[in-house]
Short mmCIF file of C-alpha atoms (C1' of nucleotides) in Angstrom, two decimals:
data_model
loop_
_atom_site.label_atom_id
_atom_site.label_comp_id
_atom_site.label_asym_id
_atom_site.label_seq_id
_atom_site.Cartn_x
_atom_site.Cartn_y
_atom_site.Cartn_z
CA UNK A 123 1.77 11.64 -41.82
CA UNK A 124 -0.23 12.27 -38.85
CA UNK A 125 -3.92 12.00 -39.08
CA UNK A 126 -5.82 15.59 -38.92
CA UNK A 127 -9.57 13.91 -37.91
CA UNK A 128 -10.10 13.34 -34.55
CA UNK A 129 -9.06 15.00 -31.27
CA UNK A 130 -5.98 16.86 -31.00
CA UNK A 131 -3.47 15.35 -28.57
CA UNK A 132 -1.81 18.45 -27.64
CA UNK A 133 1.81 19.46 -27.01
CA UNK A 134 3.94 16.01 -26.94
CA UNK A 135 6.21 17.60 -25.11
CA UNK A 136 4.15 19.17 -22.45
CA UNK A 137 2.15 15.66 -22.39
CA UNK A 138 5.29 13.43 -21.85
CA UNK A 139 6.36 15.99 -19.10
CA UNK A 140 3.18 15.26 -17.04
CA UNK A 141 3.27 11.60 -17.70
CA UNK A 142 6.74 11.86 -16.61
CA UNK A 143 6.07 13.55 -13.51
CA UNK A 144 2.72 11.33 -13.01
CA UNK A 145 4.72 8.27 -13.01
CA UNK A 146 7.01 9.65 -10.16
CA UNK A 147 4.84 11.10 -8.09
CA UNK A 148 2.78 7.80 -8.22
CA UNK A 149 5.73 5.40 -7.65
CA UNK A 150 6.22 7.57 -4.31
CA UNK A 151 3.06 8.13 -2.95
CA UNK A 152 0.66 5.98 -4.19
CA UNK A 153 -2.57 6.85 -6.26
CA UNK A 154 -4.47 8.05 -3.37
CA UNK A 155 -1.58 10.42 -1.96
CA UNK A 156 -0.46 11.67 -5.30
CA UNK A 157 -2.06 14.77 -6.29
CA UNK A 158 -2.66 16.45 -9.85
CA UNK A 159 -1.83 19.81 -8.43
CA UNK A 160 1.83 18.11 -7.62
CA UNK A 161 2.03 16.61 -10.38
CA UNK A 162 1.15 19.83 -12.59
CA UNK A 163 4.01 21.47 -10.30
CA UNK A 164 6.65 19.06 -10.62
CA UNK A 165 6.26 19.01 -14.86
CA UNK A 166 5.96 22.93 -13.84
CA UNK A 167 2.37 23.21 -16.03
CA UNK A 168 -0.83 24.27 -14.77
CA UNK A 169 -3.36 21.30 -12.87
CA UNK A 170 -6.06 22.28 -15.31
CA UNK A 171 -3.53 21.22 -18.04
CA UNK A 172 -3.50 18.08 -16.45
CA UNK A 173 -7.39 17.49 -16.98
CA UNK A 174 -7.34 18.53 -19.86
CA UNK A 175 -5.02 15.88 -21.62
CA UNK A 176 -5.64 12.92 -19.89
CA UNK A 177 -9.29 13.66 -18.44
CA UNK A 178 -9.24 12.21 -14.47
CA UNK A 179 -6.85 11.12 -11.96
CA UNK A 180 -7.62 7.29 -12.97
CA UNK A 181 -7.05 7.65 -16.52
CA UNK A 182 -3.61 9.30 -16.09
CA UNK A 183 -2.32 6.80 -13.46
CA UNK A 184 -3.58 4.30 -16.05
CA UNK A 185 -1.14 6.06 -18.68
CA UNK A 186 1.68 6.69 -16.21
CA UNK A 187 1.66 2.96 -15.31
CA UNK A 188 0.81 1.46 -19.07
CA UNK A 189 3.48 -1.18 -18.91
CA UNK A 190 6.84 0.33 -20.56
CA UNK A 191 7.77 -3.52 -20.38
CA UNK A 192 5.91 -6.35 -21.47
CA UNK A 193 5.46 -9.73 -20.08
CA UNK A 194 5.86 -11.05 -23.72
CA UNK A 195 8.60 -9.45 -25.00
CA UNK A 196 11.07 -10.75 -21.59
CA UNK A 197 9.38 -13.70 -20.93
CA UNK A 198 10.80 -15.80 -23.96
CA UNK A 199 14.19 -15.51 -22.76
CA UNK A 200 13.46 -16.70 -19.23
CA UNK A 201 12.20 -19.47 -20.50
CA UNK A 202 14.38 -20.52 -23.24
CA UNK A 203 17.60 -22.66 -21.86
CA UNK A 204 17.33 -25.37 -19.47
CA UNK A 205 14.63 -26.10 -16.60
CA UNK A 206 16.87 -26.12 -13.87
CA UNK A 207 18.20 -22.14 -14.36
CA UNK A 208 14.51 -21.19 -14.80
CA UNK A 209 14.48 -19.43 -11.30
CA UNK A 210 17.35 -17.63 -11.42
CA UNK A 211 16.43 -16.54 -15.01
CA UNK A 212 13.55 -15.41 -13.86
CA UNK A 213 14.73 -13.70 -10.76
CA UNK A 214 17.93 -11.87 -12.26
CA UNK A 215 14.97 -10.20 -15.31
CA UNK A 216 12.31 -9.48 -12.37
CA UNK A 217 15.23 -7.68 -10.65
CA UNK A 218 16.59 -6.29 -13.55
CA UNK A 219 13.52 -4.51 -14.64
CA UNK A 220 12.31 -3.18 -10.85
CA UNK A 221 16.17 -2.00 -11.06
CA UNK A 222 15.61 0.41 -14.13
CA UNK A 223 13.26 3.43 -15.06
CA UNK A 224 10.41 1.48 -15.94
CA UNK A 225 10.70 -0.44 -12.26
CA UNK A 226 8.74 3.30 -11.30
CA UNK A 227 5.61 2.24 -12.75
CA UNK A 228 5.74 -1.05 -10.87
CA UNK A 229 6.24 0.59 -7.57
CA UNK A 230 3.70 3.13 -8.68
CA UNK A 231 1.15 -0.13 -9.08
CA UNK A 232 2.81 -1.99 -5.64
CA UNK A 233 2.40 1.27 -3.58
CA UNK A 234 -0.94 1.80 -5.11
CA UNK A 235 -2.84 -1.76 -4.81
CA UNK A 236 -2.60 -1.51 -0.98
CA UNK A 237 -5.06 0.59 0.00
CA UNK A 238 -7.44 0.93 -3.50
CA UNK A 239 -8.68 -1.76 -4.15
CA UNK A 240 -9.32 -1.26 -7.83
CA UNK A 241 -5.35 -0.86 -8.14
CA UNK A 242 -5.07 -3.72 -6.33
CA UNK A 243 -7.22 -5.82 -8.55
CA UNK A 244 -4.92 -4.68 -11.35
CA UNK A 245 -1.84 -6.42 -9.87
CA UNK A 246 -3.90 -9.44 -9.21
CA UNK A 247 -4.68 -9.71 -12.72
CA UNK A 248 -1.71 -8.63 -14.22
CA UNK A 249 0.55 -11.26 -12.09
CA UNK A 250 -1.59 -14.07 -12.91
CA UNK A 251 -3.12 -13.62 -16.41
CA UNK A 252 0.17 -12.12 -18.02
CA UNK A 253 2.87 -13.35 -15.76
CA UNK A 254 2.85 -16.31 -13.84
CA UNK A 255 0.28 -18.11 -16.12
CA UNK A 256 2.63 -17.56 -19.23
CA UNK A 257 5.80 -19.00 -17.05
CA UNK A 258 3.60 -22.21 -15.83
CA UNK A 259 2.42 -23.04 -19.36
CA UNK A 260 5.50 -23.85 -20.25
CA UNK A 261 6.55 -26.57 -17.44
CA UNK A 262 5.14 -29.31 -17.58
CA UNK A 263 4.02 -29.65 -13.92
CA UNK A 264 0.42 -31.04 -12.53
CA UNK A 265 -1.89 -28.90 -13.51
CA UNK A 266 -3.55 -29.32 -10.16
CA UNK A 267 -0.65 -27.42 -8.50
CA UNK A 268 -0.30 -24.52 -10.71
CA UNK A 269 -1.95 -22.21 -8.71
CA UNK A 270 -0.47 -22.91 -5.97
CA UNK A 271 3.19 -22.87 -8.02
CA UNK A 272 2.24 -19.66 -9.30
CA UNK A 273 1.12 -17.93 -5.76
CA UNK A 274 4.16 -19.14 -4.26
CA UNK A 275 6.23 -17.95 -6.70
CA UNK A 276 3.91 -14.18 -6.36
CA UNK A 277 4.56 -14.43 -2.71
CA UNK A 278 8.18 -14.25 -3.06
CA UNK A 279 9.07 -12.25 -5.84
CA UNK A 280 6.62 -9.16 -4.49
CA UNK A 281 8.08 -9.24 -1.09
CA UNK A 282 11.24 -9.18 -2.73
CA UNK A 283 10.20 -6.21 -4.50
CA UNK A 284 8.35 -4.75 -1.50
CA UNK A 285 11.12 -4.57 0.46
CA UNK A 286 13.46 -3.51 -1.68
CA UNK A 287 11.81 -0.50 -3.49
CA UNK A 288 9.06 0.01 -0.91
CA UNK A 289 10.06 -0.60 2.69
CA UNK A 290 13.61 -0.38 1.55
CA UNK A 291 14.97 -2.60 4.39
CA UNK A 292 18.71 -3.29 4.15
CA UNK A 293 20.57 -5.07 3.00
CA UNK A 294 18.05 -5.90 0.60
CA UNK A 295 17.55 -2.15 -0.69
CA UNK A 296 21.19 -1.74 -1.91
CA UNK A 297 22.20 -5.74 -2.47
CA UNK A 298 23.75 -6.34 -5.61
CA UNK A 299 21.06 -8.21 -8.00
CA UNK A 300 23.34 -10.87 -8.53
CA UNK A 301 23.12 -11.57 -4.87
CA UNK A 302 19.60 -12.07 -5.53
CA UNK A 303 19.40 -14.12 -7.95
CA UNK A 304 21.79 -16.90 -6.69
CA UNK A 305 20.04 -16.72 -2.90
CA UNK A 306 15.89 -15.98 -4.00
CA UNK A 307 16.67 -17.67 -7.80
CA UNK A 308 16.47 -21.55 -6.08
CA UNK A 309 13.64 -20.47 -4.08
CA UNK A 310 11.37 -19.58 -7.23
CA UNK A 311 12.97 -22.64 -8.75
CA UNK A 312 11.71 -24.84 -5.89
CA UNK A 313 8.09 -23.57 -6.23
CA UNK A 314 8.49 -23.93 -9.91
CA UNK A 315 9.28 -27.35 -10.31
CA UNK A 316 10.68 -28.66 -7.17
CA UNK A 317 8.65 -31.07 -4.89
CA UNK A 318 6.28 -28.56 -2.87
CA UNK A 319 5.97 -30.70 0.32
CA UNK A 320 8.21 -33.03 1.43
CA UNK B 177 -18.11 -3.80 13.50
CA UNK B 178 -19.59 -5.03 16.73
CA UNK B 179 -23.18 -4.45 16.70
CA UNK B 180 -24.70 -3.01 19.66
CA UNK B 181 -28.55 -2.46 19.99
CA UNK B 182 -30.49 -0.48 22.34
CA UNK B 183 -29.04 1.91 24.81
CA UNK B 184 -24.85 2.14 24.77
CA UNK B 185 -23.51 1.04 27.95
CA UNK B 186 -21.85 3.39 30.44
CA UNK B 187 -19.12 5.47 28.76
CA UNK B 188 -15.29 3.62 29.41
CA UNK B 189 -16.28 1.20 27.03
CA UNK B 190 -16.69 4.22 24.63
CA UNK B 191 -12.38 3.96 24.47
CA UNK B 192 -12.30 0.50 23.50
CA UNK B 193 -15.53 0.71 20.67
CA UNK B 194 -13.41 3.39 19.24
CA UNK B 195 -10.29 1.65 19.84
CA UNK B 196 -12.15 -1.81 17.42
CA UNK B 197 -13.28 0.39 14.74
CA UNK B 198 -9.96 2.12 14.67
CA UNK B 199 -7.72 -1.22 14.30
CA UNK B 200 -10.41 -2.09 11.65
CA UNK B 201 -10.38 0.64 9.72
CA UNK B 202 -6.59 1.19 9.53
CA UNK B 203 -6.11 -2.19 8.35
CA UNK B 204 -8.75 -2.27 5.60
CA UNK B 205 -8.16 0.97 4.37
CA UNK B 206 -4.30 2.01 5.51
CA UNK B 207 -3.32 5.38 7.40
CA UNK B 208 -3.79 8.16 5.63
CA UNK B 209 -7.14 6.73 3.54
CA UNK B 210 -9.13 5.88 7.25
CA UNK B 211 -10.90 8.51 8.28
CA UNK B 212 -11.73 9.41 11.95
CA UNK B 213 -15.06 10.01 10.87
CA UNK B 214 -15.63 6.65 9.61
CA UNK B 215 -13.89 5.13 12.66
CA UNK B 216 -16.61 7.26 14.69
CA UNK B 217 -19.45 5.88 12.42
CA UNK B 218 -18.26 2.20 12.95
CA UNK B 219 -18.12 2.62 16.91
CA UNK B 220 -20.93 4.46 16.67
CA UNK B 221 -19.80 7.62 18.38
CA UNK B 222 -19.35 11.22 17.42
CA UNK B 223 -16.30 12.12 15.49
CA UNK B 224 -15.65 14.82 18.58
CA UNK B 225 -15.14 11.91 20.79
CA UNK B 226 -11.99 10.22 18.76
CA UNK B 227 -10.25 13.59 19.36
CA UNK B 228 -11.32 13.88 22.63
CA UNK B 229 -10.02 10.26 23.79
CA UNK B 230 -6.85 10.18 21.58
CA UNK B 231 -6.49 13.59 20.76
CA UNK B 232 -5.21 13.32 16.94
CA UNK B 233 -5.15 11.05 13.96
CA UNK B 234 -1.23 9.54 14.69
CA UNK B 235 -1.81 9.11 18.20
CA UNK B 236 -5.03 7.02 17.35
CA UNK B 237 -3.25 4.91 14.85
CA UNK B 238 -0.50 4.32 18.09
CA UNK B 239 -2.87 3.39 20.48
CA UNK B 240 -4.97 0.69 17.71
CA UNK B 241 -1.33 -0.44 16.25
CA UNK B 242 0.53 -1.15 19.51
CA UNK B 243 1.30 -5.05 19.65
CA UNK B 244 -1.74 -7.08 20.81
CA UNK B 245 1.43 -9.57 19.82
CA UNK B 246 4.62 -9.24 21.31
CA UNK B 247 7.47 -11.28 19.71
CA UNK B 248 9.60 -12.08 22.95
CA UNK B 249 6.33 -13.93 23.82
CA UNK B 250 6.10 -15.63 20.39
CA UNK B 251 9.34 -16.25 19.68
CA UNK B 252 10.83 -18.38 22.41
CA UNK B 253 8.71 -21.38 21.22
CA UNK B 254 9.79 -20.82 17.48
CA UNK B 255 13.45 -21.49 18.61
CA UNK B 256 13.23 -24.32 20.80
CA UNK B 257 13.58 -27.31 19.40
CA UNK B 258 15.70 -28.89 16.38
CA UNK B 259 17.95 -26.41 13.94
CA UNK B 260 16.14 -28.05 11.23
CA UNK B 261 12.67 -27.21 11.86
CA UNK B 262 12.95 -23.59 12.72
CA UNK B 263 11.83 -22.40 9.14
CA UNK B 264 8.62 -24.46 9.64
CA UNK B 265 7.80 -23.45 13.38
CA UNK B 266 8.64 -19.80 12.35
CA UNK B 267 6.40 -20.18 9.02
CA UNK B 268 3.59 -21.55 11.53
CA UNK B 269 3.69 -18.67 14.08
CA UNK B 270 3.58 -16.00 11.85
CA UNK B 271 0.79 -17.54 10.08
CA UNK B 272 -1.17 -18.31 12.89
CA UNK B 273 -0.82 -14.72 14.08
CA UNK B 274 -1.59 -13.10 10.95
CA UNK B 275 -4.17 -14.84 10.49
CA UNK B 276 -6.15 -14.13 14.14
CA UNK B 277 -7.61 -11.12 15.14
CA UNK B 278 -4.44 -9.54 16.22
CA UNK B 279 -3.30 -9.97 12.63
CA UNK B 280 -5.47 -6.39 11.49
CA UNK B 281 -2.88 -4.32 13.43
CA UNK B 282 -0.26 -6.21 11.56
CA UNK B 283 -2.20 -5.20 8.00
CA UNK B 284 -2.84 -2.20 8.91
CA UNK B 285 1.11 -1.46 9.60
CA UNK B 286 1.70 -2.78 6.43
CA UNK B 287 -1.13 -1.51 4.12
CA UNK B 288 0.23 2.16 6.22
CA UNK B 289 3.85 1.54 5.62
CA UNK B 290 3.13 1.58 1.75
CA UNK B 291 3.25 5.28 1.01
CA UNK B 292 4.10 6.82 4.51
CA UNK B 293 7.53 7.50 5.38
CA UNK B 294 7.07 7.43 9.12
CA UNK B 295 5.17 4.01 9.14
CA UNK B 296 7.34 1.90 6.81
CA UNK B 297 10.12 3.46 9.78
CA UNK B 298 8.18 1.37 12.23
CA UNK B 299 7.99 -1.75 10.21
CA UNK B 300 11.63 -1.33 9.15
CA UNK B 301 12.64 -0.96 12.77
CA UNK B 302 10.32 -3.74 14.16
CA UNK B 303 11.01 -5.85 11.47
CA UNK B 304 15.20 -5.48 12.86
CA UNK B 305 15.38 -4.86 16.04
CA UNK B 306 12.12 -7.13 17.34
CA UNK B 307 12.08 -10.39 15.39
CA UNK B 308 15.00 -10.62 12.50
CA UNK B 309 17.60 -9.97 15.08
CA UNK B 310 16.69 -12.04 18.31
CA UNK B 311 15.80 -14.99 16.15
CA UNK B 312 19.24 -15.10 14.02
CA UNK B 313 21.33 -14.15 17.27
CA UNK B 314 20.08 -17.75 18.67
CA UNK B 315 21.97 -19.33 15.56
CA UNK B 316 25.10 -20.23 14.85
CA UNK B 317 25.65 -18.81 11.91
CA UNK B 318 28.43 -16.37 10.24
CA UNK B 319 28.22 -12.44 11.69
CA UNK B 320 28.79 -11.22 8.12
CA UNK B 321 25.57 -13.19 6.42
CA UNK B 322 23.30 -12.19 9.52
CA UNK B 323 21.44 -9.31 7.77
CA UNK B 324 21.35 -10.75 4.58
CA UNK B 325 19.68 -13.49 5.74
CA UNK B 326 17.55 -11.74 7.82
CA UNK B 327 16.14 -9.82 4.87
CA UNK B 328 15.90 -12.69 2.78
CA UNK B 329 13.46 -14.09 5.39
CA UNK B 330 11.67 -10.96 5.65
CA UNK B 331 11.15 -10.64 1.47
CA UNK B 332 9.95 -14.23 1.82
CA UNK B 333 7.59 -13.28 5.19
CA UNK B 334 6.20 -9.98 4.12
CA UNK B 335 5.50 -10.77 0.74
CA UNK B 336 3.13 -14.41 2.11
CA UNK B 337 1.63 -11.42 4.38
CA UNK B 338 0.94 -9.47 1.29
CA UNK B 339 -0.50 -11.45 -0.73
CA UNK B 340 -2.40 -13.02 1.53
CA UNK B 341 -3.73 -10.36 3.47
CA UNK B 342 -3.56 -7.18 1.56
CA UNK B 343 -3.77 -8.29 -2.45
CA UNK B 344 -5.19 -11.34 -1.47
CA UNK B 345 -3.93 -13.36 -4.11
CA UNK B 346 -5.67 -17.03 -4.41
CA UNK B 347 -5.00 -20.04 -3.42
CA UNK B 348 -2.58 -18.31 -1.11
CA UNK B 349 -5.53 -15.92 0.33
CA UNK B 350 -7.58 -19.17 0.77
CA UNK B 351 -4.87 -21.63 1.81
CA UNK B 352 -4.55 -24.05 5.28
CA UNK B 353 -1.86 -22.66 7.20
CA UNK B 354 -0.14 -25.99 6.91
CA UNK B 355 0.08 -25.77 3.30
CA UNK B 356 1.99 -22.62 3.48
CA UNK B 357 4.12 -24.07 6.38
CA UNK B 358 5.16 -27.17 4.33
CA UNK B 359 6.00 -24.83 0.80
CA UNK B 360 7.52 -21.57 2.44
CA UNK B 361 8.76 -23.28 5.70
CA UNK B 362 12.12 -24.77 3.99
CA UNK B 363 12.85 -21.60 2.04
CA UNK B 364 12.67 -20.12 5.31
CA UNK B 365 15.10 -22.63 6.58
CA UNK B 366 17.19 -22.51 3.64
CA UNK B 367 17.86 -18.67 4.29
CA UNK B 368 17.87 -18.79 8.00
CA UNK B 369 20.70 -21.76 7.75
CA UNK B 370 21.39 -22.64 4.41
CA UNK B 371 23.93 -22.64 2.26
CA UNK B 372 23.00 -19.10 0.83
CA UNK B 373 25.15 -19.55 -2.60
CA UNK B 374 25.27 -22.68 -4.93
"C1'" DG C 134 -3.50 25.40 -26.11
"C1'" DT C 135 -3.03 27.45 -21.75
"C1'" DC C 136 -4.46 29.62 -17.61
"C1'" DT C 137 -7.74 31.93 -13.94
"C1'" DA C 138 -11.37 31.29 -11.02
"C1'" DT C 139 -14.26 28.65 -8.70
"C1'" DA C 140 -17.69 25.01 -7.60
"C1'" DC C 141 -17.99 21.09 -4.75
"C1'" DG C 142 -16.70 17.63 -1.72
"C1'" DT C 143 -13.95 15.61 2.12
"C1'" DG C 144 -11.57 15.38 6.31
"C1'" DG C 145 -8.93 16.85 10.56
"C1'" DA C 146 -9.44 19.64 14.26
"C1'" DT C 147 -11.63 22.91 17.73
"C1'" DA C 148 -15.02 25.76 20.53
"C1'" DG C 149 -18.59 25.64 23.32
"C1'" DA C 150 -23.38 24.19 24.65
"C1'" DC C 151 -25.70 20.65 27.53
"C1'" DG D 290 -18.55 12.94 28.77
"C1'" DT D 291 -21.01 13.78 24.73
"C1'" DC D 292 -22.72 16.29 20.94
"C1'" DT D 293 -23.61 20.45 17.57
"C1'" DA D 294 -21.68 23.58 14.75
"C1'" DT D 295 -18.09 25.23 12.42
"C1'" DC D 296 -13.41 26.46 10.71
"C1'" DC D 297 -9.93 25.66 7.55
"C1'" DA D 298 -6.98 23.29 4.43
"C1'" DC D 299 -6.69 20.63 0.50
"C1'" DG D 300 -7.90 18.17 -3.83
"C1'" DT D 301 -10.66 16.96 -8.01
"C1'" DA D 302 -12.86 18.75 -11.56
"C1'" DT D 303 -15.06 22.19 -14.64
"C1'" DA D 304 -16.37 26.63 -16.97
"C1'" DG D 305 -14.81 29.99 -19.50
"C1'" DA D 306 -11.54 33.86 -20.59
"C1'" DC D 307 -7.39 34.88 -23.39
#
DNA sequence: GTCTATACGTGGATAGAC
DNA sequence: GTCTATCCACGTATAGAC
């Protein structure tokens, strides 16, 4: 039973529609191009409406980006099985989710951090605090390096994703993700766990 | 940027002031978020004279964009020598450039190309045509893994620029160049002339 | 709960004075 | 050549009617 105090949330309906339509309109132009009044358009309700459920343009990119994955629940499987597969395990799940519905949010966030700053600082937290940290805990490599494990392993994986959802350079764009993971998987595994210089 | 007390010289140096700010501003803030009134602040001009010199906003962005770097002068050096070290030399160079002055036209391609059809065109195309394509067609490897491994370079390339440069990501923001060359120079290698599948 | 109307700001571009 | 003044389009946000 839903709770009657508090502040009614509206039409669900209506609200997913413009979340829906937020999330888009983010993932292709970024939160400074995006614009409530296309947004409003393209979940065909009035801008106002817009306001009036989710209250500014930062709190509804906030919504329309609130992680549909989390770190936590797909991590565990990436790293359960052997040390050596880690990489490609982690490559063939970073691919897999960019590759699906919820991959819009991400590019929503990628197109977004360059060129806002405050977007950008989400990513930086977000990849280090929730992702890479969480993978590096669990090998058991000189703490010394881990930064440097985990920035390497950044570098890759969001050029990876840059190009292929962003720039959209081919073959990249259109590869199959298997291809991925057996060419990019041995370079994460390498910055992972393999000797960094030689 | 460049701060200039007492009377302002002459006038043809009014271009290049403008010119400065422009490169500047396009790389710290991306196309369509730099304004031509903020370039005119920074060169401390009127706004009137940006249109008068360059005439509109994507002419400006042209003019401050076109290659203080031009790869056929880069690139010869990058492939002479050994087969083995081109990942490394190739790593170094496009550090080194990034990283010098010259380097703000390159961000502010790429912070542009992120949410504007018409500049991730001229990244795409530059990308191909300019560097992937002469450097692979001075290898010996198979026709039919040529653009494959040219974007595989170009995930790994762009997304060091990245995070470096535009999300600044640490250590990688912070790091010696010859870090970088030593940890992403034989990934480079490996997808320039490796064996691409286990 | 939904929409109309509008305040308020920003930014590209232009006309014309000096 | 350089600047003042201004136009016009667009976008966020809000007030208030229905």
């Amino acid at each position: 039973m839903a709770r009657r105090s508090g502040r009614r949330p509206g039409n669900p309906a209506t609200r997913d529609a413009i979340l829906a339509a937020a999330r888009t309109a983010f993932a292709e132009r970024g939160f400074d191009a995006a614009t409530i009044r296309a947004v409003a358009a393209a979940a065909e309700v009035d801008p106002a409406l817009v306001h009036h459920y989710f209250g500014s343009k930062e709190q509804l990119f906030l919504a329309a980006v609130q992680a549909p994955v989390d770190p936590r629940e797909l991590l565990p499987a990436v790293l359960a099985g052997d040390r050596d597969g880690i990489g490609e395990r982690l490559v063939r799940t970073f691919v897999a989710v960019w590759d699906s519905p919820a991959g819009a949010a991400g590019v929503a966030l990628l197109r977004s951090a360059v060129g806002n700053e405050w977007t950008a600082r989400l990513v930086r937290e977000f990849l280090t605090t929730q992702v890479l940290r969480r993978i590096l805990d669990h090998l058991d490599v000189d703490p010394a390096q881990l930064p440097l494990r985990g920035g390497l392993v950044a570098t890759q994986l969001i050029g990876l994703a840059v190009m292929r959802h962003v720039i959209r350079l081919e073959p990249i764009a259109s590869a199959e993700p298997e291809t991925l993971v057996a060419t990019v998987g041995p370079t994460v595994q390498r910055y992972l766990t393999g000797e960094l210089v030689d």
